[in-house]
XYZ file of C-alpha atoms in Angstrom:
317
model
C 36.104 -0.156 16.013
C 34.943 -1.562 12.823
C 35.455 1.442 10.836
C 39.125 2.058 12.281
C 39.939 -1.575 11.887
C 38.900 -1.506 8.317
C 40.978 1.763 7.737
C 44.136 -0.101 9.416
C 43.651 -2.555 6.512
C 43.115 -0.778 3.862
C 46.721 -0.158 3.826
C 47.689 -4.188 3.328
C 47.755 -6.338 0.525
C 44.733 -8.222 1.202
C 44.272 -9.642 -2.717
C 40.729 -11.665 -2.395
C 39.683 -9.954 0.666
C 37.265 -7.048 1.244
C 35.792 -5.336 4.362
C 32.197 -4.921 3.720
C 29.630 -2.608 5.829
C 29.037 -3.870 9.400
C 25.244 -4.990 9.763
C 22.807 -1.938 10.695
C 19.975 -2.253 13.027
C 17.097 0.370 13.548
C 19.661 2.736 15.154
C 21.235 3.234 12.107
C 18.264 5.345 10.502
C 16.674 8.632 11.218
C 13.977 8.170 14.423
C 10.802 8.995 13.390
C 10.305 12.117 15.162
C 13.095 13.967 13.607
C 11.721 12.305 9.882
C 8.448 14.247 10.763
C 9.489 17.110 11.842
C 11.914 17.949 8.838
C 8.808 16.399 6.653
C 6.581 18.424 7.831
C 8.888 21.970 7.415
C 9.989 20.756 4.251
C 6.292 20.002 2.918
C 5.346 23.636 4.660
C 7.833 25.616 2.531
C 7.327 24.052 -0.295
C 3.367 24.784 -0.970
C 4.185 28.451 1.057
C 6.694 28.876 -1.966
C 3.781 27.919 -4.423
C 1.031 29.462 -2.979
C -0.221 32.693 -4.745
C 1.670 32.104 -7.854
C 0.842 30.706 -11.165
C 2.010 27.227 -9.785
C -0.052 26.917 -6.999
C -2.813 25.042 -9.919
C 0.296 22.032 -9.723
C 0.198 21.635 -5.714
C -1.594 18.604 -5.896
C 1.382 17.455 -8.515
C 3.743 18.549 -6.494
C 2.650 16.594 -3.348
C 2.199 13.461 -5.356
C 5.603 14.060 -6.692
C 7.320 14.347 -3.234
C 5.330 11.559 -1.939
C 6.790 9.371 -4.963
C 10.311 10.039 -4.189
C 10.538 8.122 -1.140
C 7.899 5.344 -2.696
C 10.884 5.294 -5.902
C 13.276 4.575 -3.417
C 11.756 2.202 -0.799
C 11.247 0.231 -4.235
C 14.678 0.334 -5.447
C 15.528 -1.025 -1.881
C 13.167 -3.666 -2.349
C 14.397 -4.935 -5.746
C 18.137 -5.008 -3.496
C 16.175 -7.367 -1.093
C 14.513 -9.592 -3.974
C 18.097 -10.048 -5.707
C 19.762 -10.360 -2.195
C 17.322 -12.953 -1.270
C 18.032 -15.094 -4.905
C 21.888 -15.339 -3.947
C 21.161 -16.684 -0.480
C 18.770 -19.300 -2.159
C 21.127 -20.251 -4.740
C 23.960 -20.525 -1.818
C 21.757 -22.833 0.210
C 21.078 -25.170 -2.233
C 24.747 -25.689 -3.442
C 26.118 -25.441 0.400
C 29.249 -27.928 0.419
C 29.851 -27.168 4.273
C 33.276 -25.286 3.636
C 34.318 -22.592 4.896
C 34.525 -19.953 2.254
C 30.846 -21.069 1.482
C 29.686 -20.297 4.782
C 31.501 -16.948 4.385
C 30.118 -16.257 1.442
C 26.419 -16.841 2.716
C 26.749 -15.225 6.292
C 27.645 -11.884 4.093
C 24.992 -11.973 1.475
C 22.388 -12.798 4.253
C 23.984 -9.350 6.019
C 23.464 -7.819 2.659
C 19.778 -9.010 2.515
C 19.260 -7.638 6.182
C 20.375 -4.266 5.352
C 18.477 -3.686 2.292
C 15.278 -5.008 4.430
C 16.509 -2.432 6.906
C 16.720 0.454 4.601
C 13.463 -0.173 2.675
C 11.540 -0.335 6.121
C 13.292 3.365 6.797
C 12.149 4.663 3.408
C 8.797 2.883 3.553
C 8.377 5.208 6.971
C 9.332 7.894 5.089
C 6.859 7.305 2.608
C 4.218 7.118 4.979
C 4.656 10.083 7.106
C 4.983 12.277 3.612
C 1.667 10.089 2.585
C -0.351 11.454 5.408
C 0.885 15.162 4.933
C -1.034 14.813 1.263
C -4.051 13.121 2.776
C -4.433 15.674 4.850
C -3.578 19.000 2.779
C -5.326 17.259 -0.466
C -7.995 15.313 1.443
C -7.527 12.438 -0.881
C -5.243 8.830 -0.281
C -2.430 9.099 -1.678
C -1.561 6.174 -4.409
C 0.990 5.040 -6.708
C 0.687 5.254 -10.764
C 1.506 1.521 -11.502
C 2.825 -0.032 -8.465
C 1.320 -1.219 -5.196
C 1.890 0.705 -1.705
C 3.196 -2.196 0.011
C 4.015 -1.437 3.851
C 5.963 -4.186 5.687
C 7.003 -2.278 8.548
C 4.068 -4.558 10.667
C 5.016 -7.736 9.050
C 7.336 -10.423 10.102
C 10.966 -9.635 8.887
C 14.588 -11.331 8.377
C 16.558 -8.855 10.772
C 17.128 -11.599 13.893
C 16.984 -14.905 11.394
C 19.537 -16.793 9.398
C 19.727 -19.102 6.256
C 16.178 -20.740 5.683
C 14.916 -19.266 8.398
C 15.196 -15.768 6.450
C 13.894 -17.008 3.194
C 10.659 -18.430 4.885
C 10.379 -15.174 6.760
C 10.870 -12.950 3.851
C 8.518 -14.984 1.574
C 5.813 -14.570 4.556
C 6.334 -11.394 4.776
C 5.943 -10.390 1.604
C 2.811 -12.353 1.364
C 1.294 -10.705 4.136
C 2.178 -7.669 2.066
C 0.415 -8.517 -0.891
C -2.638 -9.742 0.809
C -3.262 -8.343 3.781
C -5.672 -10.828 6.531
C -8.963 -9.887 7.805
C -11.923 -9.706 6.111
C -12.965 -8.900 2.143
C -15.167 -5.979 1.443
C -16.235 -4.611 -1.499
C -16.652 -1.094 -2.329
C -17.979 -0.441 -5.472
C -19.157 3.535 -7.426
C -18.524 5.593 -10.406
C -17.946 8.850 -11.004
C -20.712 11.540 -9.930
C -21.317 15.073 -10.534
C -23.464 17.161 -7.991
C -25.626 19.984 -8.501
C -24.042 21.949 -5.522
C -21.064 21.953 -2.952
C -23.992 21.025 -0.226
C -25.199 18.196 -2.529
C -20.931 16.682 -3.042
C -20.501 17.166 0.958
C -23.663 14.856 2.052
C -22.937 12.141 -1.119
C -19.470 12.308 0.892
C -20.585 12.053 4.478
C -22.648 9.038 3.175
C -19.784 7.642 1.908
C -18.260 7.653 5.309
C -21.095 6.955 7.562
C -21.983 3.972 5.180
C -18.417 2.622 5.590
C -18.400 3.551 9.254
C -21.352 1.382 9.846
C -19.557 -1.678 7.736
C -16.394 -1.228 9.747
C -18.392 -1.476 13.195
C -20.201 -4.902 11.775
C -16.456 -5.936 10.343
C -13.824 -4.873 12.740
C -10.780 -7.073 10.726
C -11.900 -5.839 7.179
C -9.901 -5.320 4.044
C -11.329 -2.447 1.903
C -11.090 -3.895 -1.879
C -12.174 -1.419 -4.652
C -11.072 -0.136 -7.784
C -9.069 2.736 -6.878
C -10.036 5.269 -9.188
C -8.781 8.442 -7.848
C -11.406 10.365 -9.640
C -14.183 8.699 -8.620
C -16.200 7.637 -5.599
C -13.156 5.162 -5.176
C -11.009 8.061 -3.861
C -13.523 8.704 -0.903
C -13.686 5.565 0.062
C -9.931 5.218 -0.050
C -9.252 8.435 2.254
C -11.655 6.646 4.286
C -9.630 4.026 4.915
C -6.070 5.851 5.192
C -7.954 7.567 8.062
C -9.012 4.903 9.889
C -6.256 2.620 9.537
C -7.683 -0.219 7.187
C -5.610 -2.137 4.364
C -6.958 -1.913 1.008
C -6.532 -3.822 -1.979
C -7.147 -1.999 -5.574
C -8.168 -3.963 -8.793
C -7.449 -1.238 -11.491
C -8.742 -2.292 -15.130
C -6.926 -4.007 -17.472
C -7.545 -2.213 -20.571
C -5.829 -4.910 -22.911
C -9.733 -6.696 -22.045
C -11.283 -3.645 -24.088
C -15.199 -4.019 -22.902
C -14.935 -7.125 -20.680
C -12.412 -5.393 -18.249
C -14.872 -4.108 -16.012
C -16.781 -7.664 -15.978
C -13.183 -9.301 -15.037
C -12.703 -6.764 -12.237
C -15.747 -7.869 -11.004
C -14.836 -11.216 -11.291
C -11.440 -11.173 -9.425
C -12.941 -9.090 -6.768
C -16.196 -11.573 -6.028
C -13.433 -14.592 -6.074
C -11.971 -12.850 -2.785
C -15.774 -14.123 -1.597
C -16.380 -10.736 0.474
C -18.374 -10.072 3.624
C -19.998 -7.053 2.095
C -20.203 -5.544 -1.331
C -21.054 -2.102 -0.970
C -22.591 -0.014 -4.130
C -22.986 3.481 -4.926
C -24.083 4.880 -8.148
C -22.715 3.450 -11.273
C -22.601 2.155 -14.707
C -24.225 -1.240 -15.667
C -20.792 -2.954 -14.657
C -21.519 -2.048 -11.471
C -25.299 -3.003 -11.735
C -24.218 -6.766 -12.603
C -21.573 -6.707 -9.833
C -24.584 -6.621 -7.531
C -26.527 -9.056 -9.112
C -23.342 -11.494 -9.349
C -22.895 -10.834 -5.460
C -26.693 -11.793 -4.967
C -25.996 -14.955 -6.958
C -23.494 -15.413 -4.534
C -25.633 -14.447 -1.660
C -23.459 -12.136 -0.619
C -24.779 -9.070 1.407
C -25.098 -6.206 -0.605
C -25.224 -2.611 1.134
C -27.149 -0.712 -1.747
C -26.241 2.853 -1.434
C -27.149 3.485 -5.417
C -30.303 6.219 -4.356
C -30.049 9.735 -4.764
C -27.231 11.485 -3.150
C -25.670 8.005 -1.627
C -28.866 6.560 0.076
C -30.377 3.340 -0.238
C -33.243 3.430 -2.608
C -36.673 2.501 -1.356
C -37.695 0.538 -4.706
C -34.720 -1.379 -4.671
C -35.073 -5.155 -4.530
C -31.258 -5.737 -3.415
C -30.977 -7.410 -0.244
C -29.477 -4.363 2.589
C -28.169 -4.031 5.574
């Protein structure tokens, strides 16, 4: 009806007037078993195309890459949202209660709601293509400069109006940023082992240490410092298995030496349950003695091969 009633108009001088896109619920969008299943025969032919050939040294690339394209995009949709949102405060807070106003606002708010709509879609997208790389790569996979923000659990604008919306979306977006539960700290450099035997039970320590931190800390938030060549990136596929937020504090190199100390810093003022440490540099050696400052509980996993050292005066679990 709304698409036949808009053709039936196009044919009328209507100067001033425009028929905009009809508000689109969840309907709208692809249902998420059809967005796996072409996902997952898309991903399929893609690394069968590569595989044996001279590009096959690039898969990993690649699967970032095709990841990426629906993060790009859930972002653009986002920005949509943030800029939709601005025009519906800046209506509010010159309302004058006429008519045209009211107009005005009811369609920018409909605007807002279908970017939100869209971006939740893509987000989905992202996520399904997400756990096709964790599980051909092994690794979580994770944005160059930009956060993975999913907001397809949070509150949302879709059923709200007005004020209503804006306090919704700024919630939202909160809950985004900083997920709720419980701080933990996960803390390593980068390692080199001997033999494939020695890197497979530093990694299975990895796990069964965070395993064991999980059961004592059912809400947790993983924080760490998401390097993906480091220890970081098994602690990270960790959590993308087992369902847990994370929040990343990558360096900021305009600090030069101090950046490190500052990570620490920010990541202590989060006032964690847990800071757990694997081998590292002497960043990560004051990290622990700043968390027993603190008297925080520090899980010290800094022995050979990821176990807890027997000299080691650090308080453990």
């Amino acid at each position: 009806m709304h698409t036949s009633f808009a053709d039936q108009l196009a044919g009328l001088d209507l100067a001033g007037f425009s028929i905009g896109p009809a508000p689109v619920s969840t309907s709208d969008f692809p249902v998420r078993e059809a967005v796996v299943q072409t996902l997952e025969a898309v991903w399929s032919d893609l690394f069968a195309m590569v595989s044996g050939t001279a590009l096959e040294a690039d898969a990993e690339d690649l699967g970032w890459a095709f990841v990426n394209i629906f993060h790009r995009s859930a972002e653009r949709k986002s920005t949509a949202l943030d800029r939709a949102t601005d025009e519906v405060r800046a209506l509010i807070a010159t309302a004058d209660g006429s008519e045209v106003h009211t107009h005005d606002l009811e369609t920018q708010v409909e605007r807002a709601q279908c970017a939100e709509s869209a971006m939740l879609a893509l987000e989905e997208m992202r996520e399904v293509a997400a756990a096709l790389y964790l599980n051909e790569f092994g690794s979580s996979w994770k944005p160059v400069s930009s956060s993975r923000f999913n907001h397809s659990a949070m509150m949302t604008s879709a059923l709200v109006e007005g004020r209503d919306f804006l306090r919704a979306r700024a919630e939202a977006k909160r809950r985004a940023a900083v997920p709720e539960g419980t701080p933990v700290v996960f803390a390593g450099g980068r390692t080199r082992h001997a033999t494939e035997d020695d890197a497979l039970t530093f990694g299975n320590n990895v796990w069964a240490t965070l395993d064991k931190v999980r059961d004592r800390v059912p809400d947790m938030v993983l924080i760490h410092g998401g390097d993906t060549k480091g220890v970081d990136r098994l602690a990270s596929s960790w959590a993308e298995r087992r369902g847990i937020p994370q929040v990343t504090f990558s360096l900021d190199m305009r600090l030069g030496a101090r950046a490190g100390f500052k990570r620490n810093e920010r990541m202590l003022s989060l006032e964690p349950r847990y800071v757990i440490a694997f081998p590292g540099n002497g960043v990560l050696e004051r990290l622990v003695i700043e968390a027993k400052a603190r008297r925080i509980t520090v899980v010290d996993r800094r022995g050979p091969l990821g176990t807890n050292p027997k000299n080691s005066s650090v308080r453990t679990d």
